[in-house]
mmCIF file of C-alpha atoms and ligand atoms in Angstrom:
data_model
loop_
_atom_site.group_PDB
_atom_site.id
_atom_site.type_symbol
_atom_site.label_atom_id
_atom_site.label_comp_id
_atom_site.label_asym_id
_atom_site.label_seq_id
_atom_site.Cartn_x
_atom_site.Cartn_y
_atom_site.Cartn_z
ATOM 1 C CA UNK A 29 0.000 0.000 0.000
ATOM 2 C CA UNK A 30 2.905 2.344 0.550
ATOM 3 C CA UNK A 31 3.965 1.596 -3.034
ATOM 4 C CA UNK A 32 7.623 1.231 -2.162
ATOM 5 C CA UNK A 33 7.803 4.300 0.058
ATOM 6 C CA UNK A 34 9.049 3.811 3.596
ATOM 7 C CA UNK A 35 6.203 5.841 5.092
ATOM 8 C CA UNK A 36 2.776 7.049 4.009
ATOM 9 C CA UNK A 37 3.917 10.602 4.616
ATOM 10 C CA UNK A 38 6.607 10.338 1.949
ATOM 11 C CA UNK A 39 4.181 8.663 -0.461
ATOM 12 C CA UNK A 40 1.688 11.486 0.133
ATOM 13 C CA UNK A 41 4.380 14.137 -0.410
ATOM 14 C CA UNK A 42 5.050 12.496 -3.790
ATOM 15 C CA UNK A 43 1.333 12.461 -4.627
ATOM 16 C CA UNK A 44 1.200 16.255 -4.544
ATOM 17 C CA UNK A 45 1.813 16.938 -8.261
ATOM 18 C CA UNK A 46 -1.116 14.611 -9.030
ATOM 19 C CA UNK A 47 -3.324 16.292 -6.428
ATOM 20 C CA UNK A 48 -2.709 19.708 -7.977
ATOM 21 C CA UNK A 49 -3.376 18.261 -11.445
ATOM 22 C CA UNK A 50 -6.688 16.804 -10.292
ATOM 23 C CA UNK A 51 -7.815 20.156 -8.841
ATOM 24 C CA UNK A 52 -6.935 21.868 -12.127
ATOM 25 C CA UNK A 53 -8.810 19.257 -14.159
ATOM 26 C CA UNK A 54 -11.896 19.378 -11.979
ATOM 27 C CA UNK A 55 -12.138 23.123 -11.442
ATOM 28 C CA UNK A 56 -10.572 24.949 -14.406
ATOM 29 C CA UNK A 57 -12.314 25.299 -17.766
ATOM 30 C CA UNK A 58 -9.794 23.973 -20.287
ATOM 31 C CA UNK A 59 -11.050 26.124 -23.164
ATOM 32 C CA UNK A 60 -11.092 29.426 -21.247
ATOM 33 C CA UNK A 61 -9.428 32.474 -22.823
ATOM 34 C CA UNK A 62 -8.967 35.976 -21.397
ATOM 35 C CA UNK A 63 -11.715 37.406 -23.661
ATOM 36 C CA UNK A 64 -14.236 34.710 -22.698
ATOM 37 C CA UNK A 65 -17.502 36.010 -21.208
ATOM 38 C CA UNK A 66 -17.318 33.408 -18.441
ATOM 39 C CA UNK A 67 -15.007 32.586 -15.534
ATOM 40 C CA UNK A 68 -11.952 30.311 -15.913
ATOM 41 C CA UNK A 69 -13.059 28.559 -12.725
ATOM 42 C CA UNK A 70 -16.041 26.238 -12.208
ATOM 43 C CA UNK A 71 -16.632 25.595 -8.514
ATOM 44 C CA UNK A 72 -20.303 24.627 -8.889
ATOM 45 C CA UNK A 73 -21.422 26.885 -6.017
ATOM 46 C CA UNK A 74 -24.891 28.442 -5.885
ATOM 47 C CA UNK A 75 -24.630 32.137 -6.905
ATOM 48 C CA UNK A 76 -25.989 33.299 -3.488
ATOM 49 C CA UNK A 77 -22.908 31.927 -1.693
ATOM 50 C CA UNK A 78 -20.495 34.384 -3.315
ATOM 51 C CA UNK A 79 -22.613 37.308 -4.535
ATOM 52 C CA UNK A 80 -22.059 40.801 -3.070
ATOM 53 C CA UNK A 81 -19.617 39.754 -0.375
ATOM 54 C CA UNK A 82 -18.239 42.459 1.880
ATOM 55 C CA UNK A 83 -16.318 40.329 4.346
ATOM 56 C CA UNK A 84 -14.996 36.779 4.703
ATOM 57 C CA UNK A 85 -14.219 35.041 7.964
ATOM 58 C CA UNK A 86 -12.386 31.714 8.001
ATOM 59 C CA UNK A 87 -12.243 29.204 10.863
ATOM 60 C CA UNK A 88 -9.859 26.246 11.021
ATOM 61 C CA UNK A 89 -7.275 24.431 13.170
ATOM 62 C CA UNK A 90 -3.637 23.446 12.705
ATOM 63 C CA UNK A 91 -2.403 23.004 9.167
ATOM 64 C CA UNK A 92 -5.823 23.977 7.808
ATOM 65 C CA UNK A 93 -5.442 27.256 9.691
ATOM 66 C CA UNK A 94 -2.123 27.822 7.903
ATOM 67 C CA UNK A 95 -3.768 27.188 4.516
ATOM 68 C CA UNK A 96 -6.440 29.693 5.544
ATOM 69 C CA UNK A 97 -3.794 32.351 6.257
ATOM 70 C CA UNK A 98 -2.514 31.930 2.695
ATOM 71 C CA UNK A 99 -6.182 32.086 1.623
ATOM 72 C CA UNK A 100 -6.678 35.403 3.401
ATOM 73 C CA UNK A 101 -3.741 36.851 1.528
ATOM 74 C CA UNK A 102 -5.148 35.666 -1.819
ATOM 75 C CA UNK A 103 -8.728 36.772 -1.153
ATOM 76 C CA UNK A 104 -7.542 40.224 -0.129
ATOM 77 C CA UNK A 105 -4.919 40.718 -2.846
ATOM 78 C CA UNK A 106 -6.775 39.134 -5.761
ATOM 79 C CA UNK A 107 -10.453 39.663 -4.966
ATOM 80 C CA UNK A 108 -10.144 42.719 -2.720
ATOM 81 C CA UNK A 109 -12.344 41.266 0.048
ATOM 82 C CA UNK A 110 -11.292 41.928 3.669
ATOM 83 C CA UNK A 111 -10.774 38.527 5.313
ATOM 84 C CA UNK A 112 -10.142 37.351 8.859
ATOM 85 C CA UNK A 113 -8.776 33.963 9.909
ATOM 86 C CA UNK A 114 -9.429 32.545 13.343
ATOM 87 C CA UNK A 115 -8.602 29.397 15.242
ATOM 88 C CA UNK A 116 -11.907 27.549 15.466
ATOM 89 C CA UNK A 117 -11.247 26.826 19.156
ATOM 90 C CA UNK A 118 -11.106 30.592 19.801
ATOM 91 C CA UNK A 119 -13.942 31.609 17.498
ATOM 92 C CA UNK A 120 -16.432 29.201 19.037
ATOM 93 C CA UNK A 121 -16.386 30.967 22.408
ATOM 94 C CA UNK A 122 -15.979 34.552 21.186
ATOM 95 C CA UNK A 123 -17.284 34.983 17.637
ATOM 96 C CA UNK A 124 -16.756 38.495 16.294
ATOM 97 C CA UNK A 125 -19.866 40.577 15.543
ATOM 98 C CA UNK A 126 -21.582 39.347 12.393
ATOM 99 C CA UNK A 127 -21.315 41.922 9.613
ATOM 100 C CA UNK A 128 -23.761 41.943 6.693
ATOM 101 C CA UNK A 129 -22.806 40.024 3.557
ATOM 102 C CA UNK A 130 -20.225 37.935 5.380
ATOM 103 C CA UNK A 131 -19.156 34.561 4.043
ATOM 104 C CA UNK A 132 -17.958 32.148 6.718
ATOM 105 C CA UNK A 133 -15.613 29.406 5.508
ATOM 106 C CA UNK A 134 -14.751 26.343 7.582
ATOM 107 C CA UNK A 135 -11.571 24.598 6.434
ATOM 108 C CA UNK A 136 -11.051 21.016 7.636
ATOM 109 C CA UNK A 137 -9.541 18.225 5.590
ATOM 110 C CA UNK A 138 -11.193 15.497 7.666
ATOM 111 C CA UNK A 139 -14.496 17.347 8.046
ATOM 112 C CA UNK A 140 -14.602 15.950 11.592
ATOM 113 C CA UNK A 141 -12.540 18.366 13.705
ATOM 114 C CA UNK A 142 -14.717 19.119 16.745
ATOM 115 C CA UNK A 143 -13.667 22.757 17.195
ATOM 116 C CA UNK A 144 -14.200 23.623 13.538
ATOM 117 C CA UNK A 145 -17.616 21.950 13.492
ATOM 118 C CA UNK A 146 -18.607 23.762 16.714
ATOM 119 C CA UNK A 147 -17.519 27.133 15.290
ATOM 120 C CA UNK A 148 -19.665 26.519 12.210
ATOM 121 C CA UNK A 149 -22.633 25.360 14.314
ATOM 122 C CA UNK A 150 -22.360 28.575 16.295
ATOM 123 C CA UNK A 151 -22.306 30.525 13.044
ATOM 124 C CA UNK A 152 -25.339 28.655 11.692
ATOM 125 C CA UNK A 153 -27.351 29.192 14.844
ATOM 126 C CA UNK A 154 -26.713 32.912 15.000
ATOM 127 C CA UNK A 155 -27.731 33.227 11.365
ATOM 128 C CA UNK A 156 -31.071 31.505 11.952
ATOM 129 C CA UNK A 157 -33.927 33.728 10.832
ATOM 130 C CA UNK A 158 -31.737 35.866 8.594
ATOM 131 C CA UNK A 159 -32.600 36.254 4.944
ATOM 132 C CA UNK A 160 -31.880 33.051 2.978
ATOM 133 C CA UNK A 161 -28.962 34.623 1.085
ATOM 134 C CA UNK A 162 -27.281 35.343 4.422
ATOM 135 C CA UNK A 163 -27.858 31.924 5.924
ATOM 136 C CA UNK A 164 -26.618 30.396 2.666
ATOM 137 C CA UNK A 165 -23.263 32.101 3.044
ATOM 138 C CA UNK A 166 -21.512 29.217 4.708
ATOM 139 C CA UNK A 167 -18.863 27.257 2.836
ATOM 140 C CA UNK A 168 -16.784 24.216 3.746
ATOM 141 C CA UNK A 169 -13.408 23.360 2.218
ATOM 142 C CA UNK A 170 -12.770 19.684 2.876
ATOM 143 C CA UNK A 171 -11.211 16.514 1.558
ATOM 144 C CA UNK A 172 -14.223 14.511 2.723
ATOM 145 C CA UNK A 173 -17.547 15.862 1.434
ATOM 146 C CA UNK A 174 -19.300 12.878 3.046
ATOM 147 C CA UNK A 175 -18.116 14.004 6.501
ATOM 148 C CA UNK A 176 -20.076 15.703 9.292
ATOM 149 C CA UNK A 177 -18.959 19.046 7.847
ATOM 150 C CA UNK A 178 -20.498 18.096 4.498
ATOM 151 C CA UNK A 179 -23.861 17.585 6.162
ATOM 152 C CA UNK A 180 -23.627 20.779 8.208
ATOM 153 C CA UNK A 181 -22.923 23.455 5.620
ATOM 154 C CA UNK A 182 -24.915 24.232 2.445
ATOM 155 C CA UNK A 183 -21.875 24.482 0.141
ATOM 156 C CA UNK A 184 -18.608 22.581 -0.198
ATOM 157 C CA UNK A 185 -15.408 22.767 -2.176
ATOM 158 C CA UNK A 186 -14.041 19.209 -2.373
ATOM 159 C CA UNK A 187 -10.227 19.231 -2.393
ATOM 160 C CA UNK A 188 -10.012 15.809 -4.125
ATOM 161 C CA UNK A 189 -6.655 14.879 -2.551
ATOM 162 C CA UNK A 190 -7.574 11.241 -1.898
ATOM 163 C CA UNK A 191 -7.376 9.726 1.570
ATOM 164 C CA UNK A 192 -4.424 10.902 3.649
ATOM 165 C CA UNK A 193 -3.036 8.349 6.111
ATOM 166 C CA UNK A 194 0.046 10.041 7.544
ATOM 167 C CA UNK A 195 -0.986 12.064 10.591
ATOM 168 C CA UNK A 196 0.999 15.073 9.354
ATOM 169 C CA UNK A 197 -1.061 16.794 6.679
ATOM 170 C CA UNK A 198 0.851 17.282 3.405
ATOM 171 C CA UNK A 199 -1.137 16.640 0.228
ATOM 172 C CA UNK A 200 -4.367 17.850 1.815
ATOM 173 C CA UNK A 201 -2.630 21.146 2.680
ATOM 174 C CA UNK A 202 -1.541 21.665 -0.929
ATOM 175 C CA UNK A 203 -5.084 20.795 -2.059
ATOM 176 C CA UNK A 204 -6.518 23.381 0.365
ATOM 177 C CA UNK A 205 -4.168 25.980 -1.127
ATOM 178 C CA UNK A 206 -5.521 25.042 -4.560
ATOM 179 C CA UNK A 207 -9.094 25.557 -3.284
ATOM 180 C CA UNK A 208 -8.129 29.061 -2.150
ATOM 181 C CA UNK A 209 -6.446 29.901 -5.475
ATOM 182 C CA UNK A 210 -9.540 28.796 -7.347
ATOM 183 C CA UNK A 211 -11.972 30.562 -5.011
ATOM 184 C CA UNK A 212 -9.939 33.788 -5.157
ATOM 185 C CA UNK A 213 -9.745 33.695 -8.953
ATOM 186 C CA UNK A 214 -13.479 33.009 -9.206
ATOM 187 C CA UNK A 215 -14.231 35.976 -6.938
ATOM 188 C CA UNK A 216 -11.705 38.145 -8.799
ATOM 189 C CA UNK A 217 -13.494 37.282 -12.036
ATOM 190 C CA UNK A 218 -16.965 37.970 -10.591
ATOM 191 C CA UNK A 219 -15.892 41.269 -9.059
ATOM 192 C CA UNK A 220 -13.591 42.254 -11.940
ATOM 193 C CA UNK A 221 -10.735 43.049 -9.598
ATOM 194 C CA UNK A 222 -8.095 41.695 -12.009
ATOM 195 C CA UNK A 223 -7.549 42.490 -15.677
ATOM 196 C CA UNK A 224 -8.065 39.630 -18.167
ATOM 197 C CA UNK A 225 -4.320 39.404 -18.790
ATOM 198 C CA UNK A 226 -3.430 39.130 -15.106
ATOM 199 C CA UNK A 227 -6.116 36.491 -14.640
ATOM 200 C CA UNK A 228 -4.731 34.563 -17.643
ATOM 201 C CA UNK A 229 -1.209 34.843 -16.234
ATOM 202 C CA UNK A 230 -2.275 33.350 -12.903
ATOM 203 C CA UNK A 231 -4.273 30.561 -14.562
ATOM 204 C CA UNK A 232 -1.230 29.713 -16.715
ATOM 205 C CA UNK A 233 0.941 29.829 -13.575
ATOM 206 C CA UNK A 234 -1.343 27.361 -11.802
ATOM 207 C CA UNK A 235 -1.043 24.948 -14.720
ATOM 208 C CA UNK A 236 2.746 24.912 -14.359
ATOM 209 C CA UNK A 237 2.702 23.967 -10.688
ATOM 210 C CA UNK A 238 2.500 20.147 -10.986
ATOM 211 C CA UNK A 239 5.675 19.956 -13.108
ATOM 212 C CA UNK A 240 7.422 22.430 -10.807
ATOM 213 C CA UNK A 241 6.582 20.357 -7.709
ATOM 214 C CA UNK A 242 7.886 17.285 -9.546
ATOM 215 C CA UNK A 243 11.120 19.112 -10.276
ATOM 216 C CA UNK A 244 11.617 19.995 -6.601
ATOM 217 C CA UNK A 245 10.960 16.400 -5.533
ATOM 218 C CA UNK A 246 13.307 14.947 -8.149
ATOM 219 C CA UNK A 247 16.130 17.386 -7.668
ATOM 220 C CA UNK A 248 16.134 17.800 -3.935
ATOM 221 C CA UNK A 249 15.126 14.749 -2.022
ATOM 222 C CA UNK A 250 18.616 13.217 -1.864
ATOM 223 C CA UNK A 251 20.177 16.503 -0.871
ATOM 224 C CA UNK A 252 17.645 17.123 1.901
ATOM 225 C CA UNK A 253 18.085 13.568 3.167
ATOM 226 C CA UNK A 254 21.848 14.156 3.414
ATOM 227 C CA UNK A 255 21.345 17.565 5.013
ATOM 228 C CA UNK A 256 19.106 16.038 7.680
ATOM 229 C CA UNK A 257 22.161 14.160 9.062
ATOM 230 C CA UNK A 258 23.525 17.478 10.281
ATOM 231 C CA UNK A 259 20.582 17.980 12.599
ATOM 232 C CA UNK A 260 20.672 14.790 14.675
ATOM 233 C CA UNK A 261 21.362 16.778 17.844
ATOM 234 C CA UNK A 262 19.617 20.014 17.011
ATOM 235 C CA UNK A 263 17.087 21.078 19.624
ATOM 236 C CA UNK A 264 15.586 24.235 18.173
ATOM 237 C CA UNK A 265 14.773 25.554 14.715
ATOM 238 C CA UNK A 266 13.482 28.928 13.562
ATOM 239 C CA UNK A 267 11.491 29.348 10.326
ATOM 240 C CA UNK A 268 11.150 32.791 8.771
ATOM 241 C CA UNK A 269 8.925 34.056 5.971
ATOM 242 C CA UNK A 270 7.088 37.210 5.065
ATOM 243 C CA UNK A 271 3.893 38.124 3.260
ATOM 244 C CA UNK A 272 2.259 35.151 1.590
ATOM 245 C CA UNK A 273 5.135 32.908 2.723
ATOM 246 C CA UNK A 274 4.798 33.734 6.415
ATOM 247 C CA UNK A 275 2.140 30.999 6.837
ATOM 248 C CA UNK A 276 4.554 28.585 5.124
ATOM 249 C CA UNK A 277 7.135 29.362 7.821
ATOM 250 C CA UNK A 278 4.477 28.429 10.389
ATOM 251 C CA UNK A 279 3.678 25.240 8.482
ATOM 252 C CA UNK A 280 7.356 24.263 8.167
ATOM 253 C CA UNK A 281 7.760 24.672 11.933
ATOM 254 C CA UNK A 282 4.597 22.689 12.693
ATOM 255 C CA UNK A 283 5.614 19.783 10.418
ATOM 256 C CA UNK A 284 9.015 19.601 12.091
ATOM 257 C CA UNK A 285 7.726 19.710 15.648
ATOM 258 C CA UNK A 286 4.929 17.229 15.210
ATOM 259 C CA UNK A 287 6.937 14.441 13.625
ATOM 260 C CA UNK A 288 10.521 15.022 14.840
ATOM 261 C CA UNK A 289 9.676 16.442 18.312
ATOM 262 C CA UNK A 290 12.191 19.231 17.744
ATOM 263 C CA UNK A 291 11.165 22.600 19.081
ATOM 264 C CA UNK A 292 10.517 24.914 16.140
ATOM 265 C CA UNK A 293 8.965 28.320 15.752
ATOM 266 C CA UNK A 294 7.754 30.158 12.690
ATOM 267 C CA UNK A 295 7.955 33.937 12.608
ATOM 268 C CA UNK A 296 7.273 36.722 10.170
ATOM 269 C CA UNK A 297 10.885 37.659 9.364
ATOM 270 C CA UNK A 298 10.355 41.317 10.284
ATOM 271 C CA UNK A 299 9.379 40.323 13.842
ATOM 272 C CA UNK A 300 12.745 38.706 14.602
ATOM 273 C CA UNK A 301 14.232 41.859 15.990
ATOM 274 C CA UNK A 302 11.328 42.295 18.420
ATOM 275 C CA UNK A 303 12.369 39.400 20.625
ATOM 276 C CA UNK A 304 13.065 36.035 19.006
ATOM 277 C CA UNK A 305 16.501 37.121 17.807
ATOM 278 C CA UNK A 306 17.628 36.685 21.423
ATOM 279 C CA UNK A 307 17.254 32.910 20.916
ATOM 280 C CA UNK A 308 19.791 32.731 18.114
ATOM 281 C CA UNK A 309 23.272 31.274 18.294
ATOM 282 C CA UNK A 310 25.328 28.746 16.349
ATOM 283 C CA UNK A 311 23.109 25.898 17.616
ATOM 284 C CA UNK A 312 19.836 27.210 16.169
ATOM 285 C CA UNK A 313 19.414 26.749 12.390
ATOM 286 C CA UNK A 314 17.255 29.372 10.694
ATOM 287 C CA UNK A 315 15.225 28.306 7.662
ATOM 288 C CA UNK A 316 14.223 31.338 5.602
ATOM 289 C CA UNK A 317 11.769 31.456 2.710
ATOM 290 C CA UNK A 318 13.020 34.147 0.340
ATOM 291 C CA UNK A 319 11.059 34.399 -2.897
ATOM 292 C CA UNK A 320 11.431 37.284 -5.362
ATOM 293 C CA UNK A 321 8.543 39.732 -5.087
ATOM 294 C CA UNK A 322 7.373 42.422 -2.741
ATOM 295 C CA UNK A 323 9.538 41.485 0.268
ATOM 296 C CA UNK A 324 12.571 39.659 -1.206
ATOM 297 C CA UNK A 325 15.243 42.199 -0.198
ATOM 298 C CA UNK A 326 13.640 42.636 3.202
ATOM 299 C CA UNK A 327 13.694 38.925 3.919
ATOM 300 C CA UNK A 328 17.330 38.647 2.853
ATOM 301 C CA UNK A 329 18.315 41.440 5.190
ATOM 302 C CA UNK A 330 16.355 39.770 8.014
ATOM 303 C CA UNK A 331 18.315 36.568 7.288
ATOM 304 C CA UNK A 332 21.576 38.497 7.392
ATOM 305 C CA UNK A 333 20.670 39.732 10.881
ATOM 306 C CA UNK A 334 20.468 36.075 11.911
ATOM 307 C CA UNK A 335 23.852 35.393 10.301
ATOM 308 C CA UNK A 336 25.407 38.057 12.497
ATOM 309 C CA UNK A 337 24.374 35.831 15.460
ATOM 310 C CA UNK A 338 26.254 32.832 13.972
ATOM 311 C CA UNK A 339 23.068 30.953 13.074
ATOM 312 C CA UNK A 340 23.281 28.414 10.251
ATOM 313 C CA UNK A 341 21.117 29.788 7.464
ATOM 314 C CA UNK A 342 19.075 27.549 5.206
ATOM 315 C CA UNK A 343 17.296 29.304 2.340
ATOM 316 C CA UNK A 344 14.266 28.252 0.326
ATOM 317 C CA UNK A 345 14.882 30.433 -2.699
ATOM 318 C CA UNK A 346 15.376 30.274 -6.494
ATOM 319 C CA UNK A 347 18.789 28.971 -7.544
ATOM 320 C CA UNK A 348 19.309 31.853 -9.974
ATOM 321 C CA UNK A 349 19.251 34.550 -7.307
ATOM 322 C CA UNK A 350 22.893 35.435 -6.716
ATOM 323 C CA UNK A 351 22.224 37.559 -3.676
ATOM 324 C CA UNK A 352 20.360 34.701 -2.016
ATOM 325 C CA UNK A 353 23.219 32.320 -2.824
ATOM 326 C CA UNK A 354 25.566 34.589 -0.922
ATOM 327 C CA UNK A 355 23.263 34.908 2.053
ATOM 328 C CA UNK A 356 22.590 31.243 2.833
ATOM 329 C CA UNK A 357 24.829 28.376 3.986
ATOM 330 C CA UNK A 358 22.505 25.772 2.479
ATOM 331 C CA UNK A 359 20.090 26.250 -0.405
ATOM 332 C CA UNK A 360 16.815 24.432 -0.947
ATOM 333 C CA UNK A 361 16.104 25.751 -4.453
ATOM 334 C CA UNK A 362 12.612 26.146 -5.872
ATOM 335 C CA UNK A 363 11.646 27.475 -9.318
ATOM 336 C CA UNK A 364 11.036 31.195 -9.564
ATOM 337 C CA UNK A 365 7.302 31.824 -9.951
ATOM 338 C CA UNK A 366 4.755 34.560 -9.402
ATOM 339 C CA UNK A 367 5.033 35.431 -5.718
ATOM 340 C CA UNK A 368 1.344 34.701 -5.139
ATOM 341 C CA UNK A 369 1.780 31.127 -6.396
ATOM 342 C CA UNK A 370 4.998 30.437 -4.517
ATOM 343 C CA UNK A 371 3.619 28.940 -1.252
ATOM 344 C CA UNK A 372 2.627 25.759 -3.044
ATOM 345 C CA UNK A 373 6.302 25.288 -4.017
ATOM 346 C CA UNK A 374 8.075 26.614 -0.919
ATOM 347 C CA UNK A 375 6.227 24.195 1.363
ATOM 348 C CA UNK A 376 7.599 21.127 -0.479
ATOM 349 C CA UNK A 377 11.263 21.316 0.708
ATOM 350 C CA UNK A 378 10.016 22.036 4.244
ATOM 351 C CA UNK A 379 7.875 18.881 4.203
ATOM 352 C CA UNK A 380 10.890 16.876 2.990
ATOM 353 C CA UNK A 381 13.142 18.424 5.629
ATOM 354 C CA UNK A 382 10.733 17.560 8.459
ATOM 355 C CA UNK A 383 10.241 14.072 7.053
ATOM 356 C CA UNK A 384 13.937 13.249 6.706
ATOM 357 C CA UNK A 385 14.920 14.669 10.087
ATOM 358 C CA UNK A 386 12.215 12.567 11.763
ATOM 359 C CA UNK A 387 12.956 9.429 9.712
ATOM 360 C CA UNK A 388 16.672 9.797 10.452
ATOM 361 C CA UNK A 389 15.865 9.878 14.165
ATOM 362 C CA UNK A 390 14.028 6.588 13.712
ATOM 363 C CA UNK A 391 10.656 8.022 14.727
ATOM 364 C CA UNK A 392 7.213 6.780 13.793
ATOM 365 C CA UNK A 393 6.609 9.441 11.169
ATOM 366 C CA UNK A 394 3.092 8.329 10.255
ATOM 367 C CA UNK A 395 1.878 7.982 13.837
ATOM 368 C CA UNK A 396 3.626 10.617 15.950
ATOM 369 C CA UNK A 397 3.157 10.446 19.719
ATOM 370 C CA UNK A 398 0.137 12.163 21.277
ATOM 371 C CA UNK A 399 -1.462 12.973 17.909
ATOM 372 C CA UNK A 400 -4.542 11.665 16.102
ATOM 373 C CA UNK A 401 -5.400 12.097 12.437
ATOM 374 C CA UNK A 402 -8.606 13.904 13.271
ATOM 375 C CA UNK A 403 -9.303 15.591 16.567
ATOM 376 C CA UNK A 404 -12.923 14.802 17.255
ATOM 377 C CA UNK A 405 -12.856 15.939 20.876
ATOM 378 C CA UNK A 406 -12.663 19.473 22.153
HETATM 379 C C1 LIG B 24 -0.875 18.913 11.142
HETATM 380 C C2 LIG B 24 -2.212 18.386 11.234
HETATM 381 C C3 LIG B 24 -3.195 19.054 12.147
HETATM 382 C C4 LIG B 24 -4.520 19.245 11.413
HETATM 383 C C5 LIG B 24 -5.608 19.794 12.349
HETATM 384 C C6 LIG B 24 -6.888 20.096 11.606
HETATM 385 O O1 LIG B 24 -0.103 18.182 10.262
HETATM 386 O O2 LIG B 24 -2.532 17.462 10.567
HETATM 387 O O3 LIG B 24 -2.718 20.290 12.620
HETATM 388 O O4 LIG B 24 -4.311 20.110 10.342
HETATM 389 O O5 LIG B 24 -5.848 18.869 13.371
HETATM 390 O O6 LIG B 24 -7.369 18.957 10.955
HETATM 391 P P1 LIG B 24 -8.543 19.051 9.899
HETATM 392 O O7 LIG B 24 -8.011 19.742 8.703
HETATM 393 O O8 LIG B 24 -8.952 17.643 9.642
HETATM 394 O O9 LIG B 24 -9.628 19.871 10.538
#
């Protein structure tokens, strides 16, 4: 069943190009052109779910919460809709005031996470008696449409990743990112917040992703496996990112801690100097995501601040960037892409790094201690 892979997690990491391909096949119209009078995306949602939105609030836990943070960035930057993201366990006991024309999205790969379901139940109950269009504005993003979530909410985006067995979410995370790209592009089309050419550019960029993920897997797995030997005694890791790659820093840290039991923290790179920099010395590796775009130079200078504290610097960055090559001790190269599309690539080396460090330590990668695949209790 593991098809020659040592663990399900590694098999699922390798399934990611196929997962992205499936999402593209299911949800993009193959014949779409920039001049077409219809959207490039076909999500099959009732028009009332997305019409006239003024605000979006997203509830989720764990890795799904990280995907939602990327989603917020996309919904705001592409579709111009203010978006908030909350931990479901926080939202359920203190929901923010309900604004008109708000879409609430629950993101849960299993569709069974108790806190996420409770947050959505709370949202449903306080919408009782509101106009149908308002009560219809509840959307689930899930890998299991047949789950409890699927029965609770009136609309679903199915992430089509196939069953995930490894406790650490990998392919379902990438599939959730795809759901947010597609939703943001659909809303951008409906609201005309992007020109036809920009929309076409992003659609074309999405189509390149499967081959680009394959390239990262093929070119880097051996290197990352070898690199993982250097961290057999490491006790702490810092992950830095900014903008749309800040949530990927959080995700890289979460993957590492949950399967390798190494303490790891993700930070927005600009926050380092406000405290965490005090943690740094030669024993704390710093993994920095530095992708060309709005914050590239800023991230590099944040990484250089860490270098001044003797930290070993590992960079997730395009190979061609000379300045990045000079900044980092170790490079985990990814293809250069539109900054908005980069999270789906930058997460791949971080998954491999967490996997190989944990496997090298001889740990039960697929069944880490104290964790369950879906958390059905509060
Ligand atoms: C991390 C992980 C967890 C889940 C979280 C939410 O690898 O798997 O953090 O992401 O428990 O699970 P779902 O998405 O099923 O609600």
